[in-house]
PDB file of N, CA and C in Angstrom:
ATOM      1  N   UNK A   1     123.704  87.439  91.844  1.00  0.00           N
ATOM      2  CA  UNK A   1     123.405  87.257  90.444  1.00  0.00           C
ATOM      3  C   UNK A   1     124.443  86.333  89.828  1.00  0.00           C
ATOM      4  N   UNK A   2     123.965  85.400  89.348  1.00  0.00           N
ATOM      5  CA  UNK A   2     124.896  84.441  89.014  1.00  0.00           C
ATOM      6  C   UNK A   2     124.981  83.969  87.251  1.00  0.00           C
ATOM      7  N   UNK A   3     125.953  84.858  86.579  1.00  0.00           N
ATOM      8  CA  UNK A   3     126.188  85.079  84.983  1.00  0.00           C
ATOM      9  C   UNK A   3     126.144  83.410  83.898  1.00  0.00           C
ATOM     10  N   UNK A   4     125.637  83.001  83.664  1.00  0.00           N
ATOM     11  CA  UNK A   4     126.156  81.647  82.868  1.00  0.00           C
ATOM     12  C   UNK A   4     126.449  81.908  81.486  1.00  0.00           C
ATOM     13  N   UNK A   5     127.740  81.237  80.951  1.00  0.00           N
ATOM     14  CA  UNK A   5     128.105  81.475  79.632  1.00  0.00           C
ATOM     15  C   UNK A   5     128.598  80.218  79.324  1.00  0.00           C
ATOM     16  N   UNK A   6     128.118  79.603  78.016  1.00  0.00           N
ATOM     17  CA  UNK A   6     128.075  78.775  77.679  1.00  0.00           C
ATOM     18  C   UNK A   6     127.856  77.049  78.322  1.00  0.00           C
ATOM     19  N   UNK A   7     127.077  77.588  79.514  1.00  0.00           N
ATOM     20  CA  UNK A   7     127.360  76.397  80.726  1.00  0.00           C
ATOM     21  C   UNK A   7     128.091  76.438  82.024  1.00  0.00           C
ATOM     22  N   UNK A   8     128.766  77.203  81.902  1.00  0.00           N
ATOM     23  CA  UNK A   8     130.324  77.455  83.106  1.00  0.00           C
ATOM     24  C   UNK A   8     129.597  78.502  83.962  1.00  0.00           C
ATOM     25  N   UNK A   9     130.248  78.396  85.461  1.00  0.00           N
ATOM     26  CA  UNK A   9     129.589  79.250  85.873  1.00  0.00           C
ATOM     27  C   UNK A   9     130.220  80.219  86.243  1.00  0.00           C
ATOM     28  N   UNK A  10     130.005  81.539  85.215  1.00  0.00           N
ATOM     29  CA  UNK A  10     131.422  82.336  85.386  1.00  0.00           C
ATOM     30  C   UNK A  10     131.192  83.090  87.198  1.00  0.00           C
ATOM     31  N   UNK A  11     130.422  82.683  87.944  1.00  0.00           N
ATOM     32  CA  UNK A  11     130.510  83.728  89.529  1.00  0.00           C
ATOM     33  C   UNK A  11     131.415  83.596  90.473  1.00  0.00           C
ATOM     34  N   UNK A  12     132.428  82.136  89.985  1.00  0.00           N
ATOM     35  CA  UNK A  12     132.718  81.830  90.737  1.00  0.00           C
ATOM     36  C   UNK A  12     134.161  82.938  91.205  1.00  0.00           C
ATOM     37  N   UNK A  13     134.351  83.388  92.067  1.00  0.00           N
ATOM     38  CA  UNK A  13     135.723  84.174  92.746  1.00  0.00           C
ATOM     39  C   UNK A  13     137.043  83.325  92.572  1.00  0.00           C
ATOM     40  N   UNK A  14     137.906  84.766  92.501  1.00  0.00           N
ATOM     41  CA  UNK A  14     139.401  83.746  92.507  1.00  0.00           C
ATOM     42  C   UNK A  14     139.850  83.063  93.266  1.00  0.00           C
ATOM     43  N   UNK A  15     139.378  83.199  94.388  1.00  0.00           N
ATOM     44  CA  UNK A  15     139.353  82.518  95.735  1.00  0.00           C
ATOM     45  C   UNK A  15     138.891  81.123  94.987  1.00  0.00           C
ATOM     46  N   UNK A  16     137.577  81.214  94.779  1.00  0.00           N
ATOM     47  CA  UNK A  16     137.026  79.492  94.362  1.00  0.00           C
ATOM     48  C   UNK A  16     137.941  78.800  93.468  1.00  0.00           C
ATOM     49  N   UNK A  17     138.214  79.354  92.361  1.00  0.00           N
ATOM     50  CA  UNK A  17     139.096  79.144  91.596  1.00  0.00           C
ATOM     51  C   UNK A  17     140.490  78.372  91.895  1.00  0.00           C
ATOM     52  N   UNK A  18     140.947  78.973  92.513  1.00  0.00           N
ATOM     53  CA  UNK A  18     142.505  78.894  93.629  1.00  0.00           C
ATOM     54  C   UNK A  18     142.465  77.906  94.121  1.00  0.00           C
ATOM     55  N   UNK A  19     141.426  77.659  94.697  1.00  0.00           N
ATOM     56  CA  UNK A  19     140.749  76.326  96.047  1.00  0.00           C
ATOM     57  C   UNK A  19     140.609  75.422  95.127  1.00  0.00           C
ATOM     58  N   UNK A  20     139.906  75.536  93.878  1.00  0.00           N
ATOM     59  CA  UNK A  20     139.772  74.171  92.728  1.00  0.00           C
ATOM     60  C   UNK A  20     140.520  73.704  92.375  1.00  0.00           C
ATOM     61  N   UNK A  21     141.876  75.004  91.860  1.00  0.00           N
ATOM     62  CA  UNK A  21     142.800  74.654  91.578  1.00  0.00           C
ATOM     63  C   UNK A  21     143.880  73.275  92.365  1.00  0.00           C
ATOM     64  N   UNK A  22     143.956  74.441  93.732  1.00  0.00           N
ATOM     65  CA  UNK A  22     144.218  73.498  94.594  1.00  0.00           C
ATOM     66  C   UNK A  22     144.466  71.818  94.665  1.00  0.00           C
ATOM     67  N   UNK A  23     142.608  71.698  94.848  1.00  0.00           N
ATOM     68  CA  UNK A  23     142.433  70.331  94.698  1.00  0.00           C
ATOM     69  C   UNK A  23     142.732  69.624  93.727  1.00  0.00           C
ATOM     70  N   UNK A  24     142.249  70.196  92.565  1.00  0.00           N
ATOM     71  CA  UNK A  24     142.877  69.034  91.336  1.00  0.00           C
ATOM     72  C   UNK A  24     144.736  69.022  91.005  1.00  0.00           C
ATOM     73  N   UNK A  25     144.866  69.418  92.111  1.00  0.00           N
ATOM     74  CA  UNK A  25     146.974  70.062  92.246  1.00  0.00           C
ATOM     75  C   UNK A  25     146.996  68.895  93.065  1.00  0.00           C
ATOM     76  N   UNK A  26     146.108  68.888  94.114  1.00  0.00           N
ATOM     77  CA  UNK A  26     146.459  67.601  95.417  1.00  0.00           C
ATOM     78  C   UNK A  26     145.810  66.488  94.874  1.00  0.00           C
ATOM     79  N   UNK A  27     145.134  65.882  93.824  1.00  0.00           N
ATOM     80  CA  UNK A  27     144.519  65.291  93.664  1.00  0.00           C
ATOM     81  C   UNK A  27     145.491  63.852  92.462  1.00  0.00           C
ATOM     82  N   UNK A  28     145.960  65.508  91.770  1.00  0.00           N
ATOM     83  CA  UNK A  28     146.718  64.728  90.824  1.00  0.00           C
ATOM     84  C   UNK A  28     148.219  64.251  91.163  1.00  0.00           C
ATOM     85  N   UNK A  29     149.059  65.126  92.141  1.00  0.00           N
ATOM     86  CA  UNK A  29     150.212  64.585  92.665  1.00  0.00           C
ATOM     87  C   UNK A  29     149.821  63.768  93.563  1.00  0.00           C
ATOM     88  N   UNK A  30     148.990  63.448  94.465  1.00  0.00           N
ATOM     89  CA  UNK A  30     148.401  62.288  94.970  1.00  0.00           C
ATOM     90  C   UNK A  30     148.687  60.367  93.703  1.00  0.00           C
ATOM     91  N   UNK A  31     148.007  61.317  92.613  1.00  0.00           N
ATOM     92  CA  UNK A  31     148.074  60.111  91.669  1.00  0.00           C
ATOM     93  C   UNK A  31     149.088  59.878  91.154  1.00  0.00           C
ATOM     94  N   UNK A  32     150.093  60.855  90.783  1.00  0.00           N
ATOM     95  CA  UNK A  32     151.498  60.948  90.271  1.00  0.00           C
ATOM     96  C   UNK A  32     152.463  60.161  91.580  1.00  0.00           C
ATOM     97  N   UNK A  33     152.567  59.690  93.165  1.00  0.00           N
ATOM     98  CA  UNK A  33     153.189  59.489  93.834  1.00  0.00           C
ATOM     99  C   UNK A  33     152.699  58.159  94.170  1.00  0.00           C
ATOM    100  N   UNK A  34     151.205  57.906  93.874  1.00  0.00           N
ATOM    101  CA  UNK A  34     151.037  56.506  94.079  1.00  0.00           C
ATOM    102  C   UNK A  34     151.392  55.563  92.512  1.00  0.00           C
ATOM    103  N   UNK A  35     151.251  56.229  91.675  1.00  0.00           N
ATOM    104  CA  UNK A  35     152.296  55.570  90.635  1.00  0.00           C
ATOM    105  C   UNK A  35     153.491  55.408  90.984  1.00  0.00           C
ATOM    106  N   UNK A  36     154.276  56.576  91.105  1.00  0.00           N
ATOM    107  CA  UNK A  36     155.852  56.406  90.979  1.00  0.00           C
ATOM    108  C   UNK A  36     156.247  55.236  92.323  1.00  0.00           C
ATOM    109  N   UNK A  37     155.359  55.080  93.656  1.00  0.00           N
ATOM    110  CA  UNK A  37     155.243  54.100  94.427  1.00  0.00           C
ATOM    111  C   UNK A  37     155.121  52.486  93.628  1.00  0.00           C
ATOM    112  N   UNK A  38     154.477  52.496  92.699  1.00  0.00           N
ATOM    113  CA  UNK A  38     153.940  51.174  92.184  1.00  0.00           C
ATOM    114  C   UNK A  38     155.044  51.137  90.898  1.00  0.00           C
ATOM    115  N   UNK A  39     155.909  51.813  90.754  1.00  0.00           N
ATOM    116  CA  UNK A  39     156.891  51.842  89.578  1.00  0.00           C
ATOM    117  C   UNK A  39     157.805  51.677  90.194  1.00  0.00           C
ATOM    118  N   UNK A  40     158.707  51.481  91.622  1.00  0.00           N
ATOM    119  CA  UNK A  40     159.627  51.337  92.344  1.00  0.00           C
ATOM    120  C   UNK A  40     159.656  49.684  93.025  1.00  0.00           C
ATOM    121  N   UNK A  41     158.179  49.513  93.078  1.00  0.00           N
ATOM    122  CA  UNK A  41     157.929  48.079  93.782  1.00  0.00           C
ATOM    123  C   UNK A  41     157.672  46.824  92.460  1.00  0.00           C
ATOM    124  N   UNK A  42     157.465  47.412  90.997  1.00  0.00           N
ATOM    125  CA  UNK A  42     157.449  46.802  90.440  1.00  0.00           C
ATOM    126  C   UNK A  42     158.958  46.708  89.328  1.00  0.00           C
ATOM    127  N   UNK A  43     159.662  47.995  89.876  1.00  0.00           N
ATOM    128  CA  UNK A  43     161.286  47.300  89.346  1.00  0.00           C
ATOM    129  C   UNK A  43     162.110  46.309  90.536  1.00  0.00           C
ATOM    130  N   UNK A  44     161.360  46.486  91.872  1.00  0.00           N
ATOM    131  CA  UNK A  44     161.997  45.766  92.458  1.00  0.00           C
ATOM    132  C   UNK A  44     161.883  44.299  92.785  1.00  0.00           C
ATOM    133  N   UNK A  45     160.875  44.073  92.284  1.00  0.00           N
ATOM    134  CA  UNK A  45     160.296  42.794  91.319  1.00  0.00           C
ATOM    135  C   UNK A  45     161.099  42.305  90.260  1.00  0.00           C
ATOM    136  N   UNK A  46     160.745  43.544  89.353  1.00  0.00           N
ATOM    137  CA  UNK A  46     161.699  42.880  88.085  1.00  0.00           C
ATOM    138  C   UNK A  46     163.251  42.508  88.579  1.00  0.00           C
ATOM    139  N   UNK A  47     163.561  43.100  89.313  1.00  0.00           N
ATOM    140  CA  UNK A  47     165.146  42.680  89.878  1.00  0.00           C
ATOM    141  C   UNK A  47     164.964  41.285  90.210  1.00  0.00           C
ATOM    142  N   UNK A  48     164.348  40.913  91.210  1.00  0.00           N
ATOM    143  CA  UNK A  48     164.341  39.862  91.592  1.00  0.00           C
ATOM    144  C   UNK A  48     164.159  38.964  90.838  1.00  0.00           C
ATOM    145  N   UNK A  49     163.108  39.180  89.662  1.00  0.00           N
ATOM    146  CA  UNK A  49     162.724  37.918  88.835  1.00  0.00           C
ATOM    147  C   UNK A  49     163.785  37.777  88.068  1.00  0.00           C
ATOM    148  N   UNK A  50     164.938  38.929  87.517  1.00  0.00           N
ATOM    149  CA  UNK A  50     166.144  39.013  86.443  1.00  0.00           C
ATOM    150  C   UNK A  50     166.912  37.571  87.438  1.00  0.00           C
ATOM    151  N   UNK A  51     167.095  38.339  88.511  1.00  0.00           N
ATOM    152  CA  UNK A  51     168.058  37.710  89.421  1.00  0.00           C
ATOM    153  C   UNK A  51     167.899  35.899  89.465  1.00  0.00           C
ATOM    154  N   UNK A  52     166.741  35.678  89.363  1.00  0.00           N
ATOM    155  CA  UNK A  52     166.014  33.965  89.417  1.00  0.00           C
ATOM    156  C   UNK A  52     166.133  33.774  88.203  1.00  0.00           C
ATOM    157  N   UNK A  53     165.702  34.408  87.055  1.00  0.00           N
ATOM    158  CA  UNK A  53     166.171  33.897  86.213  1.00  0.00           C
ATOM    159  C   UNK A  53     167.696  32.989  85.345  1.00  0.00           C
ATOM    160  N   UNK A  54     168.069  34.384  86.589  1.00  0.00           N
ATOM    161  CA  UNK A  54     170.124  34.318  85.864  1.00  0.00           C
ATOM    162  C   UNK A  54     170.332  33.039  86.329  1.00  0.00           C
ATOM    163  N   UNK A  55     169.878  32.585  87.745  1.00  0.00           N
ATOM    164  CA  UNK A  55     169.948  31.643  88.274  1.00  0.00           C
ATOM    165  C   UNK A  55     169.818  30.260  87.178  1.00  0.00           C
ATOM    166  N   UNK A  56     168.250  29.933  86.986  1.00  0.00           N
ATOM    167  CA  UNK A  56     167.903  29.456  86.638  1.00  0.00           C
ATOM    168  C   UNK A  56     168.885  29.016  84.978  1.00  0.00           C
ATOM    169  N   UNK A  57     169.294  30.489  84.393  1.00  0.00           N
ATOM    170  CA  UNK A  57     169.517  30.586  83.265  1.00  0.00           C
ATOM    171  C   UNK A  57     171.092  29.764  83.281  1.00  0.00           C
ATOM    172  N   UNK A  58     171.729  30.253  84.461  1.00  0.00           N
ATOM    173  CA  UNK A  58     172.721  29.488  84.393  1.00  0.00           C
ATOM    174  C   UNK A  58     173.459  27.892  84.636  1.00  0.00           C
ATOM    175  N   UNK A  59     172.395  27.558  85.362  1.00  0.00           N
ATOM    176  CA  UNK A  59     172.265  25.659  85.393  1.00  0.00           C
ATOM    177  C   UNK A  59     171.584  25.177  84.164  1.00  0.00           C
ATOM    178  N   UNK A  60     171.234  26.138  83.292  1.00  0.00           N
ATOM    179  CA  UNK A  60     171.002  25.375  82.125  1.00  0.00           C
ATOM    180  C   UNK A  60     171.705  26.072  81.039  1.00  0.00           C
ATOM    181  N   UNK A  61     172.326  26.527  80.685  1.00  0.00           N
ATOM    182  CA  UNK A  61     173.688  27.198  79.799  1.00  0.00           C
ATOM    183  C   UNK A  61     172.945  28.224  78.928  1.00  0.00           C
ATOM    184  N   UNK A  62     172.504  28.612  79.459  1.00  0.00           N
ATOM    185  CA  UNK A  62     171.817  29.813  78.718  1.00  0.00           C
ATOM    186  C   UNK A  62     172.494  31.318  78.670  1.00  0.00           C
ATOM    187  N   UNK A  63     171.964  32.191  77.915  1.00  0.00           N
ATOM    188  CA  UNK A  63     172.876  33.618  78.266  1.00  0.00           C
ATOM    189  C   UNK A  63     171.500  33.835  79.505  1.00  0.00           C
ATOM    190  N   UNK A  64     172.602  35.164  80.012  1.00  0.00           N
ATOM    191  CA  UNK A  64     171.787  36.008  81.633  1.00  0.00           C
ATOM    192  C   UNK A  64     171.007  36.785  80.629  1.00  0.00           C
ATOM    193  N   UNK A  65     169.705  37.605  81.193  1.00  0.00           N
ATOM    194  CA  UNK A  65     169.574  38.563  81.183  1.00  0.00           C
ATOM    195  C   UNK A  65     170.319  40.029  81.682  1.00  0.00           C
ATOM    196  N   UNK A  66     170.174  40.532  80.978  1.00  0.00           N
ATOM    197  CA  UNK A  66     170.775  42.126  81.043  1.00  0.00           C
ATOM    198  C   UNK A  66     169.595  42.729  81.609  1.00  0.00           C
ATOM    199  N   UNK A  67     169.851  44.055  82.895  1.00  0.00           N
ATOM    200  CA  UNK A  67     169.154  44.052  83.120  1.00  0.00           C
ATOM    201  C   UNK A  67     169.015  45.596  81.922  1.00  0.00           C
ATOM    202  N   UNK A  68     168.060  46.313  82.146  1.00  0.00           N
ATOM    203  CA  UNK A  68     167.708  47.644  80.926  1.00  0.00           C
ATOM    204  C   UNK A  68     167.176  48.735  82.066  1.00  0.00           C
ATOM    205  N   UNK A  69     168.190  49.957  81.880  1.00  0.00           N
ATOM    206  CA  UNK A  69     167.955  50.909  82.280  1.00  0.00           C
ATOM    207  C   UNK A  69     166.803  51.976  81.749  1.00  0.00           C
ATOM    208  N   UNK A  70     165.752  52.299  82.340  1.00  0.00           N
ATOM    209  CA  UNK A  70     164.896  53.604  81.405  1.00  0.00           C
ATOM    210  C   UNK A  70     165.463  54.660  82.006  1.00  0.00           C
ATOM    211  N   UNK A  71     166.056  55.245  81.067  1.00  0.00           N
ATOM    212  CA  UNK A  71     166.762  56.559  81.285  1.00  0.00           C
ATOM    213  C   UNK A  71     165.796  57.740  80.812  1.00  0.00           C
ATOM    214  N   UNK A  72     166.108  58.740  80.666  1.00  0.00           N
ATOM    215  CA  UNK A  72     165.353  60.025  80.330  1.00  0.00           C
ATOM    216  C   UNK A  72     165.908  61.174  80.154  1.00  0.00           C
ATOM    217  N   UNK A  73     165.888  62.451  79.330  1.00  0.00           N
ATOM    218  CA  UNK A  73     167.149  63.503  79.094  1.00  0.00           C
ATOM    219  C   UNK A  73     166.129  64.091  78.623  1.00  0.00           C
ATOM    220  N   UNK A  74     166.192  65.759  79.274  1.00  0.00           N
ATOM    221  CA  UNK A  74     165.920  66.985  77.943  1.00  0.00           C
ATOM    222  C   UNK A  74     167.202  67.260  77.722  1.00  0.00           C
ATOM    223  N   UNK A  75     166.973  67.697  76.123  1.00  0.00           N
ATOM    224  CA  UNK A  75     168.579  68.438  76.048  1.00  0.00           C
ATOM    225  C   UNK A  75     168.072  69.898  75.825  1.00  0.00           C
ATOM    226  N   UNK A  76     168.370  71.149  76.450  1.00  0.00           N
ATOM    227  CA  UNK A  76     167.784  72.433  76.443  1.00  0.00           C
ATOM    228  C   UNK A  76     169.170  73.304  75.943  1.00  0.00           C
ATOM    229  N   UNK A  77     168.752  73.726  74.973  1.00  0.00           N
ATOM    230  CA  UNK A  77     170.125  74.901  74.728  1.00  0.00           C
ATOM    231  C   UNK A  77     169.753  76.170  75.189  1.00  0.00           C
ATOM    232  N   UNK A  78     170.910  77.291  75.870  1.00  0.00           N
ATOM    233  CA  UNK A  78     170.630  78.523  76.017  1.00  0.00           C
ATOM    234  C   UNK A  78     171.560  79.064  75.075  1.00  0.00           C
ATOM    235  N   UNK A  79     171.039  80.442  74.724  1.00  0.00           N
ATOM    236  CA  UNK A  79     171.718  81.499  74.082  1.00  0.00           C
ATOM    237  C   UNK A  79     171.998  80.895  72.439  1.00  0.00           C
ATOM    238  N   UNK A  80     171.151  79.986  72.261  1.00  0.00           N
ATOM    239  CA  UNK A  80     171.072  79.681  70.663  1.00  0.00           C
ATOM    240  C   UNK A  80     169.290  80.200  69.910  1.00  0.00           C
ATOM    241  N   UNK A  81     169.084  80.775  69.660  1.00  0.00           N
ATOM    242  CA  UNK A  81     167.602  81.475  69.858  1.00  0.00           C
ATOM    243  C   UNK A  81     167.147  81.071  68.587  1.00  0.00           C
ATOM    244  N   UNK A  82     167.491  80.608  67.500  1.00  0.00           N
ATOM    245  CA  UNK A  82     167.546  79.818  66.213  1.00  0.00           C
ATOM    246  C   UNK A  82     167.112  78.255  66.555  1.00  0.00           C
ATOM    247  N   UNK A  83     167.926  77.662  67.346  1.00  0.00           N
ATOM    248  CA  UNK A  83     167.863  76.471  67.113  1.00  0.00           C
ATOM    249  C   UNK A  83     166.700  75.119  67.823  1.00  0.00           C
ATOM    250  N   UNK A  84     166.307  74.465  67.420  1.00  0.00           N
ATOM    251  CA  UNK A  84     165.387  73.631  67.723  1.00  0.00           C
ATOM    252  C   UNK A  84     166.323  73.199  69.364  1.00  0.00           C
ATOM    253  N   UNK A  85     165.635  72.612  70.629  1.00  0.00           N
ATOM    254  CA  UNK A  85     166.132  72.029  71.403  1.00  0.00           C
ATOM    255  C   UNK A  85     166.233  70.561  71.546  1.00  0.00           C
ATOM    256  N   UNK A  86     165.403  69.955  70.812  1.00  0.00           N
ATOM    257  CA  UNK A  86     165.207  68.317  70.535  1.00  0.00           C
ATOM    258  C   UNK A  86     165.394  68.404  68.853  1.00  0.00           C
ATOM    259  N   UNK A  87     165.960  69.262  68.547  1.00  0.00           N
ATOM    260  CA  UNK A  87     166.405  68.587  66.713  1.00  0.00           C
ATOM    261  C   UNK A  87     167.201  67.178  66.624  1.00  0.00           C
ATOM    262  N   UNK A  88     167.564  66.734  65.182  1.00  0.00           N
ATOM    263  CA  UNK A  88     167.945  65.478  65.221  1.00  0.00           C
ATOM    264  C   UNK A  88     169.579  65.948  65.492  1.00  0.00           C
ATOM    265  N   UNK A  89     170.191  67.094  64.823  1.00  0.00           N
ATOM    266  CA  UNK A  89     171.250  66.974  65.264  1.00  0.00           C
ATOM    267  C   UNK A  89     172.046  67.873  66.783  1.00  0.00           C
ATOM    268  N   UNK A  90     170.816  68.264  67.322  1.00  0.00           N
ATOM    269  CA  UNK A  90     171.471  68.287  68.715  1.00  0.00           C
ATOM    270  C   UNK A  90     171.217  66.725  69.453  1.00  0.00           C
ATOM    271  N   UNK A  91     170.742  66.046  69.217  1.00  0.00           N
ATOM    272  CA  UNK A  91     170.264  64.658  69.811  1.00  0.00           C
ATOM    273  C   UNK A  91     171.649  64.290  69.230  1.00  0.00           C
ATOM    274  N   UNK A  92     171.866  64.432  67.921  1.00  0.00           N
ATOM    275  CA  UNK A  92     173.547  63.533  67.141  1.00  0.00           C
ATOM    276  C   UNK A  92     174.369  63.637  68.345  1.00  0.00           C
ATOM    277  N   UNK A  93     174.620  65.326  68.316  1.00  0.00           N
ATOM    278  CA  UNK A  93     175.717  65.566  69.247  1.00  0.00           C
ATOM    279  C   UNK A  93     175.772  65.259  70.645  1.00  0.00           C
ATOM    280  N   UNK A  94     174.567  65.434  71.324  1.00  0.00           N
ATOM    281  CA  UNK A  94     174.403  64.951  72.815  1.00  0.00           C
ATOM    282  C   UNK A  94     174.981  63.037  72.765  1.00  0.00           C
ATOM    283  N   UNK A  95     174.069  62.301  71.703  1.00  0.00           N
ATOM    284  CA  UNK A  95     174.788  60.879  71.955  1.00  0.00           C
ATOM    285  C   UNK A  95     176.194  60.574  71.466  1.00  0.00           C
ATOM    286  N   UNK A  96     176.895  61.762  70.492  1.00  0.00           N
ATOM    287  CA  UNK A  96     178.643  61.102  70.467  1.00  0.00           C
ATOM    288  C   UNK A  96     179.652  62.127  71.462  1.00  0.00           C
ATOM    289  N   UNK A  97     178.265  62.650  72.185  1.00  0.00           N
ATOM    290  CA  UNK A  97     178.967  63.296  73.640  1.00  0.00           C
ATOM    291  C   UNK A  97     180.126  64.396  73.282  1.00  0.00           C
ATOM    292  N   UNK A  98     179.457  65.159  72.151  1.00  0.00           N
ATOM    293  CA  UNK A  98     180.003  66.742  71.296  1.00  0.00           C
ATOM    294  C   UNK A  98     179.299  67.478  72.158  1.00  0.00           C
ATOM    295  N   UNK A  99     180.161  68.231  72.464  1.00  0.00           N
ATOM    296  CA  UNK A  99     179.173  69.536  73.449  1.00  0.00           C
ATOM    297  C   UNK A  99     177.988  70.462  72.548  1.00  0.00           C
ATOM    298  N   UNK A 100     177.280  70.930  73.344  1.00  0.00           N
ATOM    299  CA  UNK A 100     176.214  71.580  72.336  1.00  0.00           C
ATOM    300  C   UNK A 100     176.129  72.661  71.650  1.00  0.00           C
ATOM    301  N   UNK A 101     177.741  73.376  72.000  1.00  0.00           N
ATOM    302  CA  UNK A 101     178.044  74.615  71.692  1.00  0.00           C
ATOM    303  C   UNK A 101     178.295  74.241  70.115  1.00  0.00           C
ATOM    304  N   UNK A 102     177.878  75.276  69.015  1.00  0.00           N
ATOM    305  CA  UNK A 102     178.006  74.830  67.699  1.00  0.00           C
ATOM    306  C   UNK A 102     179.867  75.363  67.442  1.00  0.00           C
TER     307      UNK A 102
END
């Protein structure tokens, strides 16, 4: 007997479930690793092209390029149960490198 509610088909077992899960788990870190693949080959590009440029930049008196880091940070507080974890002034203190303890 197979229940339908609102469209979905609720018969399916946790087993099925698990297994779906599964796949759209392998499906999507599949897609998450062939990015981060195509984000490694395309800074190592950009290196190279910085690098030809500097070249270039410097037989004709130009400034170099710099190259630009993408960095990334959570800042997570424990044992402050009040306070925002991305507020503006824990962000203050994390960039003039104040510890987070108030």
């Amino acid at each position: 007997m197979s229940t339908q509610h609102e469209g979905a088909d609720v018969s399916k077992s946790i087993k099925d479930w698990l297994a779906e899960g599964e796949t759209i788990y392998t499906a999507a870190m599949d897609e998450y690793q062939a990015l981060e693949t195509q984000i490694i080959e395309l800074e190592q590009r950009l290196a190279l092209k910085r690098e030809e440029v500097n070249i270039i930049a410097e037989k004709l008196g130009k400034p170099a390029i710099e190259g630009s880091r993408r960095l990334s940070a959570e800042i997570v507080e424990r044992g402050h149960p009040n306070s925002v974890p991305n507020s503006q002034a824990t962000i203050a203190r994390a960039l003039q490198g104040r510890g987070l303890g108030r």
